[in-house]
Amino acid sequence: MTAFLSVTASLTGRLWRGPDAALERAAEALAQDSRLPLPVSRVLAARGVPAHETPLYLDPKLRDLLPDPSRLRDMDKAAERLVAAVLAGQRIAIFADYDVDGGASAALLLDWLRRQGRDATLYIPDRIDEGYGPNAPAIAALSQDHDLIVCVDCGTLSHEALAAASCDVIVLDHHQGAETLPPVLAVVNPNRADEDGSLGHLCAAGVVFLTLVRCNSLLRQGGHAQPDLIPLLDLVALATIADVAPLVGVNRAFVRQGLLIMARRERPGLVALSDVARLDSAPNAFHLGFLLGPRINAGGRVGKADLGALCLSCTDGRQAERLAAELDALNRDRRAIEAAVRDEALAQVEARAQAAGDAGCVAWAAGEGWHPGVVGIVAARMKEATGLPSVVIGVEGGIGKGSARSVPGVDLGRAIQRLAAEGLLLKGGGHAMAAGLSVAEAKIPEAMARLSQLLSREMAERPGMGELRISGLLDPAGATVELMQMLERAGPFGQAAPAPRFAFAEQLIDSAGTMGDSHLRLRFRSPGSPVLEAVAWGAMNGPLGPALLGAKGRRFHLAGKLELTQWGGRERVRLRLDDAAPVG
């Protein structure tokens, strides 16, 4: 396979690869059969969608894709207990993780309960004082005052902590499980060791939603009214995107329909968060992952752990505005802390790679006093910069607490869990793309060396680590609102369903400038075509931004993903620039 547009070393050092001949033939055939534009057909062909299934794929319906909740082990037991608690007016506590998935999962339950005139106690552990997941003191205290505890987005590995409960406990989770389960009434988790994995793509909010589907079925069978679940899909969509869940199967319907619900602006917390994020157009997956998600996470990272969940579940507009403003301020603080840790962490990785002559299979860094609330997002930035599974650990008092982020095709959660089983970690767990860990400071180098060893085979089997995949060529004149509307029907795009990336050949740079401290904005065109605007987020922190900043009047091949924006009440198309290469 030759380099696309002969780009073997772009401004970011990558080789550009286009679609292979077989995929291009399949896309052309699909375009003829379905009468869809070729760029859309390329997306569908890459997903393996045959022509006769295109209508269903382009318009995913929840009723067609929703699995039977009872397929999951312990589902019936959990739903029966939750419904019994609601009908009997029992006291319910919700114990949730502090990230977007945990907050959205908690808000789902709170919303469903309120629609039946019930309430619940919300408990989210403090990231610094209590760590991740259930802890024995909190569980023991909650169980004294409640008849039922529901753990969401956590609990599958919390054997000791959940053994402290003196009331019934239900776990609704998606993190990878061990061979044994905690001593609770029910563990509903598609990633339990005894599940078949067919629903392993669900985030915790997806598991909670399926549980509520089953609960509604039981209420209907008993002759009771059931809350409408469709308005809750905005929360499921948010969690699915923010937790980087694969956009396959029912997750596509969750996100597609959840975005439509969110566009109605009926949930005060999401309205307030959208406003402080200056989101003035219909929300899309990018907005959920990069505008709303970070603000919700900011409470758990550097502020009060329950702020995100409280904002999402808030029913009062003014209170939601106050919570959103606080989360927005905390997000600004988080960015400053993150930048300092990120610079130190990347310097460590670079120095270690130079000393060893090879970066290995894992990028990792550890530092004394690094804020535990930003190690996860710094790990994500490190992964983007290195293309490697990345681990960032903050050390205090001889104990390191870290977060890890993986790359597609590499199951990091399973490897972290194995490190814990081998005694190299004090605690560890997660899912394929993200994990958390605790480790004795003295064992950090040994644990990271072993992690690199465990991941070496999967990393060796990943093709094109230094490549940028291109879906096809496009001209600025072809980047129309109509094309974008068709492409969006082939979405949503995200994990396991990447948005198409188009190359624009030999484009003249009309203008280039900075936005804020780290972003690049430019305008480009080809002969006879209208000018198209592009933005490259964070480009000034790498080689791309500085190289293009003074490029007015020069020609470049450009590559990126199209997006719709609002300007003056009208929709327009913009390129989210990923890479560029000089012509000639």
C-alpha positions as a printed NumPy array, in Angstrom:
array([[  0.   ,   0.   ,   0.   ],
       [  1.507,   3.357,  -1.038],
       [  1.397,   6.52 ,   1.015],
       [ -1.724,   8.61 ,   0.437],
       [ -0.82 ,  11.777,  -1.514],
       [  2.795,  10.503,  -1.156],
       [  2.866,  11.778,   2.444],
       [  5.428,   9.626,   4.262],
       [  6.306,  12.128,   7.   ],
       [  3.68 ,  14.76 ,   7.801],
       [  4.149,  17.719,  10.122],
       [  3.312,  15.38 ,  13.   ],
       [  5.692,  12.714,  11.665],
       [  3.052,  10.319,  10.364],
       [  2.607,   8.28 ,   7.205],
       [ -0.762,   8.848,   5.54 ],
       [ -2.692,   5.743,   4.507],
       [ -5.812,   5.747,   2.346],
       [ -8.5  ,   3.08 ,   1.996],
       [ -7.285,  -0.169,   0.495],
       [ -8.461,  -1.271,  -2.936],
       [-10.945,  -3.831,  -1.601],
       [-12.619,  -1.29 ,   0.691],
       [-12.783,   1.265,  -2.109],
       [-14.461,  -1.266,  -4.408],
       [-16.951,  -2.154,  -1.667],
       [-17.712,   1.535,  -1.089],
       [-18.279,   2.186,  -4.791],
       [-20.599,  -0.815,  -5.052],
       [-22.506,   0.296,  -1.966],
       [-22.84 ,   3.815,  -3.377],
       [-24.363,   2.392,  -6.567],
       [-26.756,   0.078,  -4.73 ],
       [-27.859,   2.526,  -2.047],
       [-27.58 ,   5.781,  -4.028],
       [-25.648,   7.298,  -1.131],
       [-22.744,   9.709,  -1.638],
       [-19.38 ,   7.952,  -1.911],
       [-17.987,   9.542,   1.315],
       [-20.963,   8.125,   3.24 ],
       [-20.657,   4.76 ,   1.514],
       [-17.006,   4.571,   2.574],
       [-18.046,   4.898,   6.209],
       [-20.66 ,   2.164,   5.866],
       [-18.334,  -0.128,   3.91 ],
       [-15.693,   0.238,   6.621],
       [-18.32 ,  -0.884,   9.163],
       [-19.234,  -3.881,   7.002],
       [-22.81 ,  -2.659,   6.455],
       [-24.448,  -4.329,   3.41 ],
       [-26.699,  -2.306,   1.112],
       [-29.944,  -3.879,   2.382],
       [-29.112,  -2.89 ,   5.982],
       [-28.258,   0.747,   5.284],
       [-31.713,   2.135,   6.2  ],
       [-31.566,   0.548,   9.678],
       [-27.955,   1.589,  10.194],
       [-28.593,   5.189,   9.155],
       [-31.64 ,   5.397,  11.418],
       [-30.905,   3.231,  14.48 ],
       [-33.972,   2.682,  16.634],
       [-33.801,   1.706,  20.27 ],
       [-36.675,  -0.742,  19.826],
       [-34.658,  -2.605,  17.169],
       [-31.333,  -2.688,  18.999],
       [-32.245,  -2.878,  22.689],
       [-31.195,  -6.27 ,  24.083],
       [-33.298,  -8.269,  26.505],
       [-32.082,  -7.018,  29.91 ],
       [-32.608, -10.474,  31.421],
       [-29.722, -11.762,  29.301],
       [-27.445, -10.322,  31.989],
       [-26.841, -12.454,  35.04 ],
       [-28.514, -11.259,  38.242],
       [-30.607,  -8.744,  36.278],
       [-33.965, -10.166,  37.33 ],
       [-32.849, -10.435,  40.936],
       [-31.612,  -6.819,  40.968],
       [-34.708,  -5.406,  39.253],
       [-37.108,  -7.311,  41.521],
       [-35.327,  -5.985,  44.618],
       [-35.262,  -2.411,  43.356],
       [-38.948,  -2.483,  42.432],
       [-39.811,  -3.992,  45.818],
       [-37.931,  -1.164,  47.55 ],
       [-39.806,   1.446,  45.498],
       [-43.235,  -0.062,  46.132],
       [-42.573,  -0.486,  49.85 ],
       [-41.163,   3.024,  50.259],
       [-37.866,   1.684,  51.578],
       [-34.803,   3.834,  52.096],
       [-32.406,   3.622,  49.144],
       [-28.806,   4.844,  48.925],
       [-26.906,   5.266,  45.66 ],
       [-23.139,   4.845,  45.879],
       [-21.522,   6.119,  42.677],
       [-18.135,   6.718,  41.109],
       [-17.101,  10.352,  40.725],
       [-16.656,  10.464,  36.929],
       [-19.2  ,  11.256,  34.206],
       [-20.374,   7.651,  33.906],
       [-20.863,   7.348,  37.653],
       [-22.581,  10.726,  37.92 ],
       [-24.876,  10.036,  34.976],
       [-25.697,   6.575,  36.337],
       [-26.636,   8.056,  39.698],
       [-28.704,  10.772,  38.006],
       [-30.548,   8.109,  35.992],
       [-31.628,   6.316,  39.154],
       [-32.531,   9.524,  40.967],
       [-34.613,  10.726,  38.008],
       [-36.429,   7.384,  37.704],
       [-37.172,   7.318,  41.426],
       [-38.429,  10.909,  41.498],
       [-40.835,  10.178,  38.666],
       [-42.424,   7.711,  41.095],
       [-42.434,  10.109,  44.031],
       [-39.423,   8.459,  45.663],
       [-36.013,   9.806,  46.59 ],
       [-32.633,   8.357,  47.487],
       [-29.452,   9.305,  49.29 ],
       [-26.559,  10.06 ,  46.962],
       [-23.065,   9.156,  48.141],
       [-19.95 ,   9.703,  46.061],
       [-16.577,   9.024,  47.708],
       [-13.907,  11.685,  47.833],
       [-11.178,  10.823,  45.323],
       [ -8.348,  11.826,  47.672],
       [ -9.631,  10.798,  51.092],
       [-11.524,   7.623,  50.144],
       [-10.138,   6.575,  46.766],
       [-12.063,   4.83 ,  44.025],
       [-15.053,   2.64 ,  44.709],
       [-16.827,   1.479,  47.862],
       [-14.97 ,   1.569,  51.16 ],
       [-15.943,  -0.297,  54.312],
       [-16.607,   2.703,  56.614],
       [-18.918,   4.407,  54.106],
       [-20.794,   1.221,  53.249],
       [-21.23 ,   0.286,  56.91 ],
       [-22.565,   3.749,  57.736],
       [-24.957,   3.834,  54.785],
       [-26.32 ,   0.37 ,  55.541],
       [-27.276,   1.403,  59.061],
       [-29.696,   4.022,  57.736],
       [-30.902,   2.395,  54.508],
       [-32.654,  -0.773,  53.39 ],
       [-30.91 ,  -1.004,  50.019],
       [-27.617,   0.265,  48.589],
       [-27.17 ,   0.451,  44.817],
       [-23.56 ,   0.775,  43.675],
       [-23.24 ,   2.219,  40.167],
       [-20.073,   2.242,  38.034],
       [-18.164,   0.569,  40.849],
       [-18.277,  -2.367,  43.251],
       [-17.462,  -5.42 ,  41.144],
       [-14.06 ,  -5.867,  42.804],
       [-15.003,  -4.417,  46.221],
       [-15.299,  -7.678,  48.137],
       [-14.03 ,  -6.449,  51.501],
       [-15.84 ,  -3.1  ,  51.439],
       [-19.225,  -4.552,  50.474],
       [-18.91 ,  -7.28 ,  53.108],
       [-19.326,  -4.455,  55.646],
       [-22.935,  -3.866,  54.566],
       [-25.755,  -4.89 ,  56.883],
       [-28.463,  -4.324,  54.248],
       [-29.044,  -5.569,  50.709],
       [-26.573,  -4.337,  48.072],
       [-26.96 ,  -4.3  ,  44.29 ],
       [-24.003,  -3.614,  42.004],
       [-24.654,  -2.138,  38.53 ],
       [-21.25 ,  -1.912,  36.885],
       [-19.255,  -2.549,  33.723],
       [-15.667,  -2.857,  34.974],
       [-13.938,  -6.172,  34.473],
       [-14.667,  -8.702,  37.195],
       [-12.525, -11.289,  38.917],
       [-13.258, -14.997,  39.252],
       [-15.238, -14.355,  42.427],
       [-17.952, -11.772,  43.102],
       [-18.467,  -9.617,  46.192],
       [-20.922, -10.893,  48.835],
       [-23.975,  -8.936,  47.665],
       [-27.519,  -9.649,  46.493],
       [-26.81 ,  -9.046,  42.803],
       [-23.976,  -8.007,  40.494],
       [-25.232,  -6.908,  37.081],
       [-22.169,  -6.443,  34.91 ],
       [-21.69 ,  -7.464,  31.253],
       [-17.978,  -7.825,  31.98 ],
       [-18.349, -10.363,  34.777],
       [-16.045, -13.331,  34.306],
       [-19.063, -15.611,  33.737],
       [-20.72 , -13.382,  31.094],
       [-20.277, -14.055,  27.375],
       [-19.078, -10.486,  26.656],
       [-21.731,  -9.789,  24.014],
       [-22.833,  -6.676,  25.93 ],
       [-19.369,  -5.748,  27.148],
       [-19.503,  -2.49 ,  25.194],
       [-22.039,  -0.981,  27.621],
       [-20.919,   1.703,  30.038],
       [-22.387,   1.733,  33.552],
       [-25.167,   4.115,  32.546],
       [-26.128,   1.67 ,  29.803],
       [-26.317,  -1.104,  32.398],
       [-28.449,   1.101,  34.653],
       [-30.764,   1.939,  31.757],
       [-31.258,  -1.764,  30.968],
       [-31.991,  -2.34 ,  34.65 ],
       [-34.659,   0.366,  34.554],
       [-36.136,  -1.22 ,  31.424],
       [-36.488,  -4.474,  33.356],
       [-37.87 ,  -2.623,  36.399],
       [-40.515,  -0.954,  34.229],
       [-41.483,  -4.336,  32.846],
       [-41.995,  -5.655,  36.382],
       [-44.04 ,  -2.569,  37.336],
       [-46.224,  -3.057,  34.269],
       [-46.759,  -6.745,  35.082],
       [-47.852,  -5.747,  38.576],
       [-50.341,  -3.193,  37.291],
       [-48.302,  -0.177,  38.394],
       [-47.481,   2.966,  36.423],
       [-44.028,   3.082,  34.837],
       [-41.897,   6.212,  34.339],
       [-41.122,   7.097,  30.729],
       [-37.504,   6.107,  30.101],
       [-36.973,   7.917,  26.789],
       [-36.243,  11.318,  28.461],
       [-33.387,   9.607,  30.342],
       [-31.436,   8.834,  27.167],
       [-29.608,  12.172,  27.292],
       [-27.753,  10.901,  30.371],
       [-27.003,   7.542,  28.765],
       [-25.618,   9.268,  25.654],
       [-23.44 ,  11.561,  27.747],
       [-21.978,   8.696,  29.759],
       [-21.45 ,   6.483,  26.699],
       [-19.381,   9.151,  24.948],
       [-17.527,  10.438,  28.023],
       [-16.559,   6.926,  29.104],
       [-15.254,   6.182,  25.591],
       [-17.579,   3.204,  25.205],
       [-17.531,   1.585,  21.746],
       [-20.247,   3.026,  19.512],
       [-21.584,  -0.313,  18.344],
       [-24.912,  -2.083,  18.755],
       [-27.345,  -0.432,  21.124],
       [-24.779,   2.214,  22.051],
       [-25.358,   3.824,  18.642],
       [-29.065,   4.14 ,  19.386],
       [-28.366,   5.393,  22.916],
       [-26.188,   8.206,  21.608],
       [-28.197,   9.071,  18.49 ],
       [-31.5  ,   9.314,  20.346],
       [-29.905,  10.76 ,  23.476],
       [-28.521,  13.676,  21.47 ],
       [-32.015,  14.429,  20.173],
       [-33.342,  14.443,  23.737],
       [-30.494,  16.7  ,  24.863],
       [-31.239,  19.168,  22.056],
       [-34.663,  19.782,  23.637],
       [-32.871,  21.461,  26.587],
       [-35.207,  19.961,  29.195],
       [-32.661,  18.835,  31.801],
       [-31.631,  21.882,  33.867],
       [-28.154,  20.564,  34.666],
       [-27.241,  19.864,  31.058],
       [-28.729,  23.176,  29.929],
       [-26.61 ,  25.048,  32.46 ],
       [-23.464,  23.121,  31.567],
       [-24.065,  23.732,  27.849],
       [-24.456,  27.438,  28.515],
       [-21.254,  27.821,  30.548],
       [-19.447,  25.838,  27.834],
       [-20.857,  28.315,  25.258],
       [-22.457,  25.53 ,  23.289],
       [-24.78 ,  27.379,  20.923],
       [-25.647,  24.608,  18.475],
       [-27.3  ,  21.212,  18.607],
       [-25.063,  18.931,  20.687],
       [-22.987,  16.211,  19.059],
       [-20.651,  13.522,  20.318],
       [-17.658,  15.871,  20.227],
       [-19.423,  18.359,  22.502],
       [-20.268,  15.623,  25.003],
       [-16.719,  14.313,  25.138],
       [-14.755,  17.553,  25.056],
       [-17.017,  20.31 ,  26.385],
       [-19.513,  18.821,  28.84 ],
       [-17.611,  15.763,  30.058],
       [-14.525,  17.607,  31.355],
       [-16.655,  20.061,  33.308],
       [-18.662,  17.306,  34.972],
       [-15.445,  15.471,  35.789],
       [-13.861,  18.582,  37.284],
       [-15.801,  18.2  ,  40.532],
       [-14.406,  14.729,  41.156],
       [-10.919,  15.687,  39.996],
       [-10.14 ,  18.893,  41.885],
       [-13.293,  19.861,  43.782],
       [-16.233,  18.242,  45.508],
       [-16.789,  14.689,  44.333],
       [-20.583,  14.896,  44.069],
       [-20.881,  18.185,  42.158],
       [-21.192,  16.543,  38.75 ],
       [-23.91 ,  14.116,  39.812],
       [-25.757,  16.871,  41.684],
       [-25.708,  19.084,  38.598],
       [-26.931,  16.299,  36.304],
       [-29.748,  15.348,  38.666],
       [-30.735,  18.91 ,  39.594],
       [-34.352,  19.889,  38.886],
       [-34.071,  23.613,  39.702],
       [-32.731,  25.868,  36.946],
       [-31.081,  28.438,  39.203],
       [-29.41 ,  25.833,  41.353],
       [-28.197,  24.103,  38.188],
       [-26.681,  27.376,  37.   ],
       [-24.792,  27.771,  40.295],
       [-23.496,  24.204,  40.142],
       [-22.484,  24.545,  36.491],
       [-20.64 ,  27.799,  37.221],
       [-18.755,  26.102,  40.046],
       [-17.866,  23.164,  37.815],
       [-16.701,  25.537,  35.083],
       [-14.415,  27.353,  37.527],
       [-13.047,  24.048,  38.804],
       [-12.428,  22.978,  35.213],
       [-10.246,  26.057,  34.689],
       [ -8.301,  25.167,  37.82 ],
       [ -8.01 ,  21.592,  36.582],
       [ -6.537,  22.732,  33.273],
       [ -3.78 ,  24.695,  35.03 ],
       [ -2.892,  21.782,  37.319],
       [ -3.065,  19.367,  34.401],
       [ -0.679,  21.444,  32.265],
       [  2.001,  21.426,  34.95 ],
       [  1.749,  17.67 ,  35.547],
       [  1.555,  16.951,  31.808],
       [  4.799,  18.788,  31.085],
       [  6.658,  16.93 ,  33.852],
       [  5.203,  13.571,  32.832],
       [  6.061,  13.917,  29.132],
       [  9.588,  15.004,  30.038],
       [  9.982,  11.813,  32.084],
       [  8.74 ,   9.654,  29.226],
       [ 11.084,  11.309,  26.74 ],
       [ 14.087,  11.008,  29.049],
       [ 13.353,   7.346,  29.758],
       [ 12.972,   6.572,  26.04 ],
       [ 16.259,   8.304,  25.216],
       [ 18.102,   6.453,  27.972],
       [ 16.717,   3.074,  26.892],
       [ 16.837,   3.761,  23.172],
       [ 13.203,   2.634,  22.918],
       [  9.907,   3.811,  24.429],
       [  8.79 ,   0.212,  25.014],
       [  5.133,  -0.794,  25.015],
       [  3.972,   1.509,  27.807],
       [  4.524,   5.211,  28.475],
       [  4.544,   5.913,  32.19 ],
       [  5.473,   8.646,  34.625],
       [  5.274,   9.135,  38.385],
       [  5.737,  12.211,  40.512],
       [  5.608,  13.244,  44.139],
       [  2.614,  15.396,  44.935],
       [  0.949,  15.119,  41.547],
       [ -2.736,  15.816,  42.051],
       [ -4.628,  12.501,  41.868],
       [ -7.515,  14.276,  40.187],
       [ -5.59 ,  14.986,  36.98 ],
       [ -3.491,  11.829,  36.525],
       [ -6.219,  10.238,  34.396],
       [ -6.523,  13.108,  31.969],
       [ -2.73 ,  13.471,  31.784],
       [ -2.544,   9.756,  30.976],
       [ -4.973,  10.424,  28.117],
       [ -2.801,  13.295,  26.855],
       [  0.28 ,  11.097,  27.114],
       [ -1.446,   8.364,  25.129],
       [ -2.284,  10.885,  22.395],
       [  1.285,  12.174,  22.301],
       [  3.016,   8.784,  22.285],
       [  0.495,   6.406,  20.696],
       [  1.158,   4.029,  23.588],
       [ -0.896,   2.778,  26.541],
       [ -0.059,   5.297,  29.241],
       [  0.065,   5.332,  33.026],
       [  0.447,   8.416,  35.225],
       [  0.968,   7.995,  38.974],
       [  0.859,  10.574,  41.741],
       [  2.908,   9.611,  44.797],
       [  2.265,  10.631,  48.387],
       [  3.555,   9.018,  51.56 ],
       [  5.236,   6.173,  49.691],
       [  2.023,   5.15 ,  47.9  ],
       [  1.302,   5.844,  44.266],
       [ -2.223,   6.295,  42.947],
       [ -2.494,   6.265,  39.205],
       [ -4.702,   6.13 ,  36.166],
       [ -4.073,   4.377,  32.883],
       [ -5.44 ,   4.898,  29.378],
       [ -5.139,   2.454,  26.516],
       [ -5.121,   2.461,  22.731],
       [ -7.626,   0.545,  20.576],
       [ -6.933,  -3.159,  20.435],
       [ -5.072,  -3.339,  23.746],
       [ -6.967,  -4.527,  26.843],
       [ -5.342,  -2.486,  29.582],
       [ -7.884,  -3.286,  32.302],
       [ -7.198,  -6.995,  32.113],
       [ -3.434,  -6.425,  32.33 ],
       [ -3.805,  -4.098,  35.33 ],
       [ -5.983,  -6.66 ,  37.062],
       [ -3.317,  -9.299,  36.464],
       [ -0.654,  -7.044,  37.987],
       [ -2.809,  -6.774,  41.102],
       [ -3.234, -10.576,  41.212],
       [  0.535, -10.993,  40.955],
       [  1.084,  -8.699,  43.94 ],
       [  2.806,  -5.896,  42.041],
       [ -0.079,  -3.529,  42.759],
       [ -1.922,  -2.847,  45.975],
       [ -5.127,  -2.494,  43.986],
       [ -6.063,  -2.285,  40.358],
       [ -8.931,  -2.687,  37.939],
       [-10.89 ,  -1.124,  35.123],
       [-11.925,  -1.919,  31.594],
       [-10.182,  -2.282,  28.236],
       [ -9.567,   1.412,  27.612],
       [ -9.087,   2.799,  31.126],
       [ -7.973,   1.561,  34.529],
       [ -6.95 ,   2.751,  37.973],
       [ -4.296,   1.452,  40.329],
       [ -2.567,   1.833,  43.682],
       [  1.058,   0.773,  44.051],
       [  3.889,   0.991,  46.57 ],
       [  6.348,   3.621,  45.376],
       [  9.257,   1.181,  45.486],
       [  7.454,  -1.221,  43.151],
       [  6.514,   1.273,  40.442],
       [  9.428,   0.511,  38.031],
       [  8.96 ,  -3.25 ,  38.41 ],
       [  5.196,  -3.011,  37.923],
       [  5.549,  -0.856,  34.811],
       [  8.162,  -3.199,  33.323],
       [  5.815,  -6.119,  33.878],
       [  2.904,  -4.168,  32.373],
       [  4.943,  -3.485,  29.251],
       [  5.706,  -7.195,  29.044],
       [  2.044,  -8.151,  29.412],
       [  0.99 ,  -5.781,  26.646],
       [  3.834,  -6.539,  24.251],
       [  1.946,  -9.102,  22.153],
       [ -1.167,  -6.969,  21.688],
       [  0.984,  -3.948,  20.857],
       [  3.01 ,  -5.939,  18.321],
       [ -0.195,  -6.978,  16.563],
       [ -1.46 ,  -3.397,  16.198],
       [ -0.781,  -2.126,  12.667],
       [  0.046,   1.421,  11.7  ],
       [  1.018,   2.998,  15.008],
       [  2.745,   5.833,  13.12 ],
       [  0.045,   6.137,  10.483],
       [ -2.827,   8.505,   9.868],
       [ -5.795,   6.812,   8.239],
       [ -7.507,   8.791,   5.47 ],
       [-11.021,   7.934,   4.273],
       [-10.682,   9.703,   0.93 ],
       [-10.114,  12.967,  -0.926],
       [-12.47 ,  15.919,  -0.756],
       [-12.459,  19.43 ,  -2.176],
       [-13.61 ,  22.448,  -0.171],
       [-16.501,  22.825,  -2.63 ],
       [-17.678,  19.331,  -1.663],
       [-17.687,  20.034,   2.062],
       [-21.332,  21.033,   2.132],
       [-23.944,  21.124,   4.85 ],
       [-25.895,  18.487,   2.891],
       [-22.919,  16.095,   2.925],
       [-22.436,  16.671,   6.647],
       [-26.069,  15.889,   7.336],
       [-25.687,  12.587,   5.485],
       [-22.438,  11.777,   7.3  ],
       [-24.049,  12.458,  10.655],
       [-26.68 ,   9.843,   9.846],
       [-23.812,   7.331,   9.517],
       [-22.71 ,   8.271,  13.036],
       [-22.493,   8.845,  15.88 ],
       [-18.725,   8.687,  15.756],
       [-16.367,   7.798,  18.561],
       [-14.687,   4.754,  20.051],
       [-14.728,   1.781,  17.625],
       [-16.59 ,   3.962,  15.101],
       [-14.159,   6.68 ,  14.016],
       [-15.414,   9.657,  12.053],
       [-14.23 ,   9.764,   8.437],
       [-11.042,  11.742,   7.959],
       [-10.754,  13.572,   4.653],
       [ -7.656,  14.831,   2.902],
       [ -7.683,  18.127,   0.998],
       [ -4.894,  18.127,  -1.569],
       [ -2.666,  21.114,  -2.405],
       [ -4.585,  23.716,  -0.453],
       [ -3.521,  27.349,  -0.36 ],
       [ -3.394,  28.761,   3.18 ],
       [ -5.32 ,  32.052,   3.153],
       [ -4.75 ,  32.941,   6.798],
       [ -3.628,  31.396,  10.075],
       [ -3.808,  32.577,  13.672],
       [ -4.115,  31.393,  17.238],
       [ -7.17 ,  30.98 ,  19.461],
       [ -6.497,  31.146,  23.159],
       [ -3.157,  29.768,  24.263],
       [ -2.945,  26.532,  22.346],
       [ -5.384,  26.365,  19.428],
       [ -4.882,  27.157,  15.742],
       [ -7.416,  28.624,  13.317],
       [ -6.81 ,  28.837,   9.589],
       [ -8.602,  29.356,   6.274],
       [ -7.711,  27.521,   3.086],
       [ -8.917,  27.009,  -0.474],
       [ -8.129,  25.367,  -3.778],
       [ -8.474,  27.037,  -7.212],
       [-12.114,  27.717,  -8.024],
       [-13.375,  26.56 ,  -4.62 ],
       [-14.782,  28.555,  -1.711],
       [-12.672,  29.177,   1.36 ],
       [-13.022,  26.598,   4.135],
       [-12.221,  27.289,   7.768],
       [-10.259,  24.853,   9.941],
       [ -9.448,  24.655,  13.622],
       [ -6.766,  22.509,  15.243],
       [ -7.371,  22.104,  18.97 ],
       [ -4.184,  22.101,  21.065],
       [ -2.034,  22.321,  17.92 ],
       [  0.25 ,  25.007,  19.353],
       [  1.47 ,  22.477,  21.944],
       [  2.969,  20.312,  19.185],
       [  4.657,  20.668,  15.788],
       [  1.48 ,  21.237,  13.744],
       [  0.458,  24.673,  15.001],
       [  3.826,  26.483,  14.844],
       [  4.511,  25.093,  11.353],
       [  1.202,  26.369,   9.956],
       [  1.058,  29.655,  11.836],
       [  3.332,  31.415,   9.369],
       [  2.232,  29.445,   6.303],
       [  0.054,  32.086,   4.602],
       [  0.379,  31.842,   0.826],
       [  1.937,  28.354,   0.897],
       [  0.354,  25.07 ,  -0.2  ],
       [ -0.25 ,  22.074,   2.049],
       [ -2.074,  18.794,   2.007],
       [ -4.518,  18.98 ,   4.932],
       [ -6.305,  16.153,   6.732],
       [ -9.077,  16.23 ,   9.294],
       [-12.712,  15.611,  10.164],
       [-15.633,  17.766,   9.14 ],
       [-18.041,  19.281,  11.644],
       [-21.104,  21.512,  11.551],
       [-21.026,  24.799,  13.434],
       [-23.463,  27.649,  13.9  ],
       [-22.637,  31.19 ,  12.861],
       [-25.147,  34.017,  12.684],
       [-28.004,  31.565,  12.983],
       [-26.798,  29.566,   9.964],
       [-25.047,  26.206,   9.774],
       [-21.655,  25.968,   8.141],
       [-18.994,  23.316,   7.695],
       [-15.584,  23.492,   9.348],
       [-12.587,  21.175,   9.264],
       [-11.215,  19.896,  12.568],
       [ -7.611,  19.653,  11.44 ],
       [ -5.589,  16.603,  12.479],
       [ -2.472,  16.867,  10.321],
       [ -0.806,  18.597,   7.386],
       [  2.071,  18.071,   4.985],
       [  3.845,  20.604,   2.761],
       [  3.363,  20.168,  -0.989],
       [  6.458,  19.279,  -2.986]])
